[in-house]
Coordinates of C-alpha atoms in Angstrom, one line a residue:
M1 CA 96.4 117.7 125.8
A2 CA 95.5 114.5 125.7
L3 CA 93.3 114.6 122.6
C4 CA 96.5 115.7 120.4
L5 CA 98.6 112.9 122.2
L6 CA 95.8 110.4 121.1
L7 CA 95.7 111.6 117.7
V8 CA 99.2 111.2 117.1
I9 CA 99.4 107.5 118.4
V10 CA 96.6 106.5 116.4
A11 CA 98.2 108.1 113.2
M12 CA 100.9 106.6 114.0
V13 CA 99.3 102.6 114.2
L14 CA 97.4 103.8 111.2
G15 CA 100.5 104.8 109.2
I16 CA 102.4 101.8 110.6
I17 CA 99.2 99.4 109.7
G18 CA 99.1 101.5 106.0
V19 CA 102.8 100.6 105.5
V20 CA 103.5 96.7 106.5
A21 CA 99.3 95.8 104.8
K22 CA 99.5 95.5 100.9
G23 CA 96.7 97.1 99.9
L24 CA 96.3 99.3 102.8
F25 CA 97.4 102.4 101.6
Y26 CA 94.7 104.5 102.4
L27 CA 95.4 103.8 105.9
L28 CA 98.6 105.6 105.7
V29 CA 97.2 108.2 104.1
I30 CA 94.7 108.8 106.6
G31 CA 96.9 108.7 108.9
V32 CA 98.9 111.1 107.7
V33 CA 95.6 113.2 107.3
V34 CA 95.2 113.3 111.3
L35 CA 98.3 114.2 112.1
V36 CA 98.5 117.5 110.3
A37 CA 95.0 117.9 111.0
D38 CA 96.5 117.6 114.8
F39 CA 99.6 120.0 114.6
V40 CA 96.6 122.1 113.0
L41 CA 94.8 122.0 116.2
L42 CA 97.8 122.4 118.1
G43 CA 98.9 125.1 116.6
L44 CA 96.0 127.7 116.7
R45 CA 96.0 125.6 120.6
M46 CA 99.4 127.3 121.0
G47 CA 98.5 130.6 119.1
R48 CA 95.4 131.1 121.5
H49 CA 97.8 131.4 124.7
R50 CA 100.1 133.2 123.6
R51 CA 97.9 136.3 123.3
L52 CA 98.8 138.8 126.5
P53 CA 96.0 139.8 127.9
R54 CA 95.7 144.1 128.1

């Protein structure tokens, strides 16, 4: 779970820097990609825990 929190923080920092600094729009794009990857990772982890053992 710490990895997910770290990825969200990194995505937010990259996004803020990408918006504030001129010419660094690519950092905003990288931040969005990291955030989406984090949500996918979180979804896969939660999907594994939902299955009930038989």
